[in-house]
Coordinates of C-alpha atoms in Angstrom, one line a residue:
X26 CA 8.5 -15.3 -27.3
X27 CA 10.5 -16.4 -31.1
X28 CA 14.0 -16.8 -30.3
X29 CA 16.5 -16.2 -32.8
X30 CA 16.2 -14.2 -35.9
X31 CA 18.6 -16.5 -38.1
X32 CA 18.0 -19.9 -39.9
X33 CA 20.6 -21.7 -37.9
X34 CA 20.0 -20.4 -34.4
X35 CA 19.4 -22.9 -31.8
X36 CA 18.6 -21.8 -28.1
X37 CA 17.5 -23.7 -25.3
X38 CA 15.2 -22.0 -22.5
X39 CA 13.5 -22.6 -19.8
X40 CA 11.4 -19.6 -18.1
X41 CA 11.7 -19.6 -14.4
X42 CA 9.5 -16.5 -13.7
X43 CA 8.5 -16.1 -10.3
X44 CA 4.9 -16.2 -10.7
X45 CA 5.0 -19.3 -12.7
X46 CA 5.8 -21.3 -9.5
X47 CA 7.8 -25.1 -9.7
X48 CA 5.4 -26.3 -12.4
X49 CA 4.0 -30.0 -11.9
X50 CA 7.2 -32.2 -12.5
X51 CA 10.8 -31.4 -12.5
X52 CA 12.6 -30.0 -15.6
X53 CA 14.3 -33.4 -16.7
X54 CA 12.3 -34.1 -20.0
X55 CA 12.6 -32.2 -23.3
X56 CA 10.6 -30.9 -26.3
X57 CA 12.1 -30.0 -29.3
X58 CA 10.2 -27.1 -31.1
X59 CA 10.8 -26.5 -34.8
X60 CA 9.6 -23.0 -35.7
X61 CA 9.9 -23.1 -39.3
X62 CA 7.6 -20.4 -39.8
X63 CA 5.6 -18.0 -37.3
X64 CA 2.5 -19.1 -36.6
X65 CA 1.0 -18.2 -33.1
X66 CA 1.6 -14.4 -31.8
X67 CA 4.1 -13.7 -29.3
X68 CA 1.4 -14.0 -26.4
X69 CA 0.4 -17.2 -27.4
X70 CA 4.0 -18.3 -27.6
X71 CA 4.6 -17.5 -24.1
X72 CA 1.2 -19.4 -23.1
X73 CA 2.4 -22.3 -24.5
X74 CA 5.7 -22.0 -22.9
X75 CA 4.0 -21.7 -19.7
X76 CA 1.9 -24.7 -20.3
X77 CA 5.4 -26.9 -21.2
X78 CA 7.0 -25.4 -18.4
X79 CA 3.6 -26.6 -16.1
X80 CA 4.0 -30.1 -17.6
X81 CA 7.6 -30.0 -16.5
X82 CA 9.2 -30.0 -19.9
X83 CA 12.1 -28.0 -20.9
X84 CA 12.2 -26.8 -24.5
X85 CA 14.7 -26.6 -27.4
X86 CA 13.7 -24.1 -30.2
X87 CA 15.2 -24.5 -33.6
X88 CA 14.3 -22.8 -36.7
X89 CA 16.2 -24.7 -39.1
X90 CA 14.6 -28.7 -39.7
X91 CA 18.2 -29.7 -40.5
X92 CA 18.9 -29.5 -36.9
X93 CA 16.3 -32.2 -36.2
X94 CA 18.4 -35.3 -36.5
X95 CA 21.2 -34.0 -34.5
X96 CA 18.8 -32.6 -31.6
X97 CA 16.8 -35.8 -31.6
X98 CA 19.9 -38.1 -31.4
X99 CA 21.7 -36.1 -28.8
X100 CA 18.9 -35.2 -26.1
X101 CA 16.4 -37.9 -26.9
X102 CA 13.2 -35.4 -26.3
X103 CA 9.9 -36.8 -25.3
X104 CA 8.3 -34.8 -27.8
X105 CA 8.4 -32.9 -31.1
X106 CA 6.3 -30.1 -31.4
X107 CA 6.2 -28.4 -35.2
X108 CA 5.1 -25.2 -35.8
X109 CA 4.0 -25.0 -39.6
X110 CA 2.0 -22.5 -42.0
X111 CA 1.6 -25.7 -44.4
X112 CA 2.0 -29.1 -43.2
X113 CA 2.6 -30.3 -47.0
X114 CA 6.0 -30.0 -48.6
X115 CA 7.5 -29.1 -45.2
X116 CA 11.3 -30.8 -45.8
X117 CA 11.6 -32.1 -42.1
X118 CA 8.9 -34.9 -42.8
X119 CA 11.8 -36.8 -44.8
X120 CA 13.9 -36.7 -41.5
X121 CA 11.1 -37.8 -39.2
X122 CA 10.6 -40.8 -41.5
X123 CA 14.2 -41.8 -41.2
X124 CA 13.9 -41.8 -37.5
X125 CA 11.0 -43.8 -37.4
X126 CA 12.5 -46.1 -39.5
X127 CA 15.3 -46.1 -36.8
X128 CA 12.8 -47.5 -34.5
X129 CA 12.5 -44.4 -32.3
X130 CA 9.4 -43.7 -30.6
X131 CA 8.9 -39.9 -31.2
X132 CA 5.2 -38.5 -30.5
X133 CA 4.9 -35.5 -32.8
X134 CA 2.3 -32.4 -32.2
X135 CA 1.8 -30.1 -35.3
X136 CA 0.7 -26.6 -34.9
X137 CA -0.2 -25.3 -38.2
X138 CA -2.1 -21.9 -39.4
X139 CA -4.5 -23.9 -41.5
X140 CA -7.7 -24.9 -39.8
X141 CA -9.0 -27.0 -42.7
X142 CA -9.8 -30.6 -42.3
X143 CA -7.4 -31.4 -45.2
X144 CA -4.3 -29.9 -43.6
X145 CA -4.9 -31.6 -40.6
X146 CA -5.1 -35.3 -42.5
X147 CA -2.0 -34.8 -44.3
X148 CA -0.2 -33.8 -41.1
X149 CA -1.5 -37.6 -39.7
X150 CA -0.7 -38.9 -43.2
X151 CA 3.0 -37.7 -42.9
X152 CA 3.7 -38.8 -39.3
X153 CA 2.0 -36.2 -37.0
X154 CA 0.3 -38.0 -33.7
X155 CA -1.6 -34.6 -32.8
X156 CA -2.5 -31.6 -34.6
X157 CA -4.0 -28.3 -33.7
X158 CA -4.5 -25.0 -35.7
X159 CA -4.0 -21.3 -34.2
X160 CA -5.5 -19.7 -32.7
X161 CA -4.7 -22.2 -29.9
X162 CA -6.4 -22.8 -26.4
X163 CA -3.8 -23.2 -23.8
X164 CA -5.5 -25.2 -21.2
X165 CA -6.4 -27.7 -24.6
X166 CA -2.8 -27.6 -25.8
X167 CA -1.7 -28.4 -22.2
X168 CA -4.1 -31.5 -22.1
X169 CA -3.3 -32.6 -25.7
X170 CA 0.5 -32.7 -24.6
X171 CA -0.3 -34.8 -21.5
X172 CA -2.4 -37.4 -23.1
X173 CA 0.0 -37.7 -26.0
X174 CA 2.7 -38.2 -23.8
X175 CA 0.7 -40.6 -21.7
X176 CA -0.6 -42.7 -24.4
X177 CA 2.6 -43.2 -26.4
X178 CA 4.5 -44.5 -23.3
X179 CA 6.6 -41.2 -22.8
X180 CA 5.2 -40.6 -19.4
X181 CA 3.9 -42.5 -17.0
X182 CA 2.6 -40.2 -14.9
X183 CA -0.2 -42.1 -13.2
X184 CA 1.6 -45.1 -11.5
X185 CA 2.4 -45.4 -7.6
X186 CA 5.8 -45.4 -6.2
X187 CA 8.0 -48.1 -6.9
X188 CA 10.1 -49.1 -3.8
X189 CA 13.0 -51.7 -3.8
X190 CA 15.4 -52.3 -1.0
X191 CA 15.9 -48.4 -0.3
X192 CA 15.4 -47.5 -3.9
X193 CA 12.5 -45.2 -4.8
X194 CA 11.0 -44.7 -8.5
X195 CA 8.7 -41.9 -8.7
X196 CA 6.8 -41.8 -12.1
X197 CA 4.6 -39.0 -11.3
X198 CA 7.5 -36.7 -11.0
X199 CA 10.2 -38.9 -12.8
X200 CA 12.4 -38.6 -9.6
X201 CA 14.6 -41.4 -8.4
X202 CA 16.3 -41.7 -5.1
X203 CA 18.3 -44.4 -2.8
X204 CA 18.5 -44.4 1.2
X205 CA 17.4 -40.9 0.5
X206 CA 20.1 -39.4 -1.7
X207 CA 18.4 -38.3 -5.1
X208 CA 19.9 -40.2 -8.3
X209 CA 20.0 -37.6 -11.2
X210 CA 18.8 -39.5 -14.7
X211 CA 18.5 -38.7 -18.1
X212 CA 14.8 -39.4 -19.7
X213 CA 15.7 -42.9 -21.4
X214 CA 18.0 -43.9 -18.2
X215 CA 15.0 -43.3 -16.0
X216 CA 12.7 -45.4 -18.9
X217 CA 15.2 -48.4 -18.5
X218 CA 15.4 -48.5 -14.8
X219 CA 11.3 -47.7 -14.4
X220 CA 11.1 -51.0 -17.3
X221 CA 13.5 -53.3 -14.9
X222 CA 11.6 -52.0 -11.7
X223 CA 8.2 -52.7 -13.0
X224 CA 9.1 -56.1 -13.7
X225 CA 10.7 -56.7 -10.3
X226 CA 12.3 -60.2 -10.0
X227 CA 11.8 -61.2 -13.8
X228 CA 14.5 -61.7 -16.2
X229 CA 14.2 -58.7 -19.0
X230 CA 15.7 -60.0 -22.3
X231 CA 17.4 -57.6 -24.5
X232 CA 15.4 -57.7 -27.2
X233 CA 12.5 -57.1 -25.0
X234 CA 14.1 -54.3 -23.6
X235 CA 14.6 -52.9 -26.8
X236 CA 11.2 -53.1 -28.1
X237 CA 9.7 -51.6 -24.8
X238 CA 12.2 -49.1 -23.9
X239 CA 13.7 -48.0 -27.2
X240 CA 10.6 -49.1 -29.4
X241 CA 12.8 -51.3 -31.6
X242 CA 10.6 -54.0 -33.2
X243 CA 13.3 -55.4 -35.3
X244 CA 16.6 -57.4 -34.6
X245 CA 19.4 -55.3 -34.1
X246 CA 23.0 -55.8 -32.7
X247 CA 23.3 -52.9 -31.0
X248 CA 24.7 -52.6 -27.6
X249 CA 22.8 -50.0 -26.2
X250 CA 21.0 -51.7 -23.6
X251 CA 24.5 -52.9 -22.0
X252 CA 25.8 -49.5 -22.2
X253 CA 22.6 -48.0 -20.5
X254 CA 22.7 -50.5 -17.9
X255 CA 26.3 -50.0 -17.2
X256 CA 25.0 -46.2 -16.8
X257 CA 22.2 -46.8 -14.5
X258 CA 24.3 -49.3 -12.8
X259 CA 26.9 -46.6 -11.8
X260 CA 24.3 -44.5 -10.4
X261 CA 22.1 -47.0 -8.4
X262 CA 24.3 -49.8 -7.2
X263 CA 27.6 -47.9 -6.9
X264 CA 28.8 -47.5 -3.3
X265 CA 26.1 -49.7 -2.1
X266 CA 26.4 -53.5 -0.4
X267 CA 23.1 -54.4 -2.2
X268 CA 23.4 -54.6 -5.9
X269 CA 19.9 -54.7 -7.3
X270 CA 20.9 -55.0 -11.1
X271 CA 21.9 -58.3 -12.4
X272 CA 23.1 -59.6 -15.5
X273 CA 21.6 -63.1 -16.7
X274 CA 24.4 -64.4 -19.2
X275 CA 23.5 -64.8 -22.6
X276 CA 19.7 -63.5 -21.9
X277 CA 19.3 -59.9 -20.5
X278 CA 19.0 -58.4 -17.0
X279 CA 16.9 -58.7 -13.9
X280 CA 16.3 -56.0 -11.1
X281 CA 15.7 -57.7 -7.5
X282 CA 15.7 -56.9 -4.0
X283 CA 18.3 -58.9 -1.8
X284 CA 15.7 -60.8 -0.4
X285 CA 14.0 -61.8 -3.4
X286 CA 14.9 -64.9 -5.0
X287 CA 15.2 -64.4 -9.0
X288 CA 13.7 -66.9 -11.1
X289 CA 16.6 -68.0 -12.8
X290 CA 19.4 -70.1 -12.0
X291 CA 21.5 -68.1 -9.3
X292 CA 24.8 -69.2 -11.0
X293 CA 23.8 -67.6 -14.2
X294 CA 23.3 -64.1 -12.1
X295 CA 26.3 -61.6 -11.9

């Protein structure tokens, strides 16, 4: 179903039909879907919504590419889905170029009404990472989305549970709990915690965190890492005697179990 009749319409939706079930994952990741032109039929839209739902993805639809930068900044989507009648000349490509220059990693799937090879080549040259032409095969669409998320590191769905002193991180469902209590996290908070836990006991420098979690491959003075560390500390460590996330002064952070000695001077940890 195409949502909205005016260009400025924004609507978040997640269909929870009884016959849809619960999906493969908890719906804590979001997709921005730009529908500048109607390409697929209403029935196809419903099928694609269902496929995204099955992958655990909430969808935010916009009909205006000018909303793109604001949406991406506010909700940190794991995927951008572009529904374009023609790939060339779409004004949103300039916005995407700016977002990429800021160092953001954002996989892009293009759905087009043009099934020619030239259209696909243009989409890839302008910034797309995947391309499908209408009519779409729903299961193929679903597989391409899943593979795109895993290849770009936006979803680490094949890993095993990570356990640290009562903290459990499940990458397949992107759920976090400590001492049996579920911890709500944003997608970026989860990625940061997962990265620290995946490097258990090892110091993670700020620059390396920016590179691996945010995709920044250049020097920047941003304090975004420190801000997000405060967020996940408040959720993971607050109220617990054993603190798992520690600061290595002048360097970065380390997540370590209380019984594990970190690879650093203990006096430098806080």
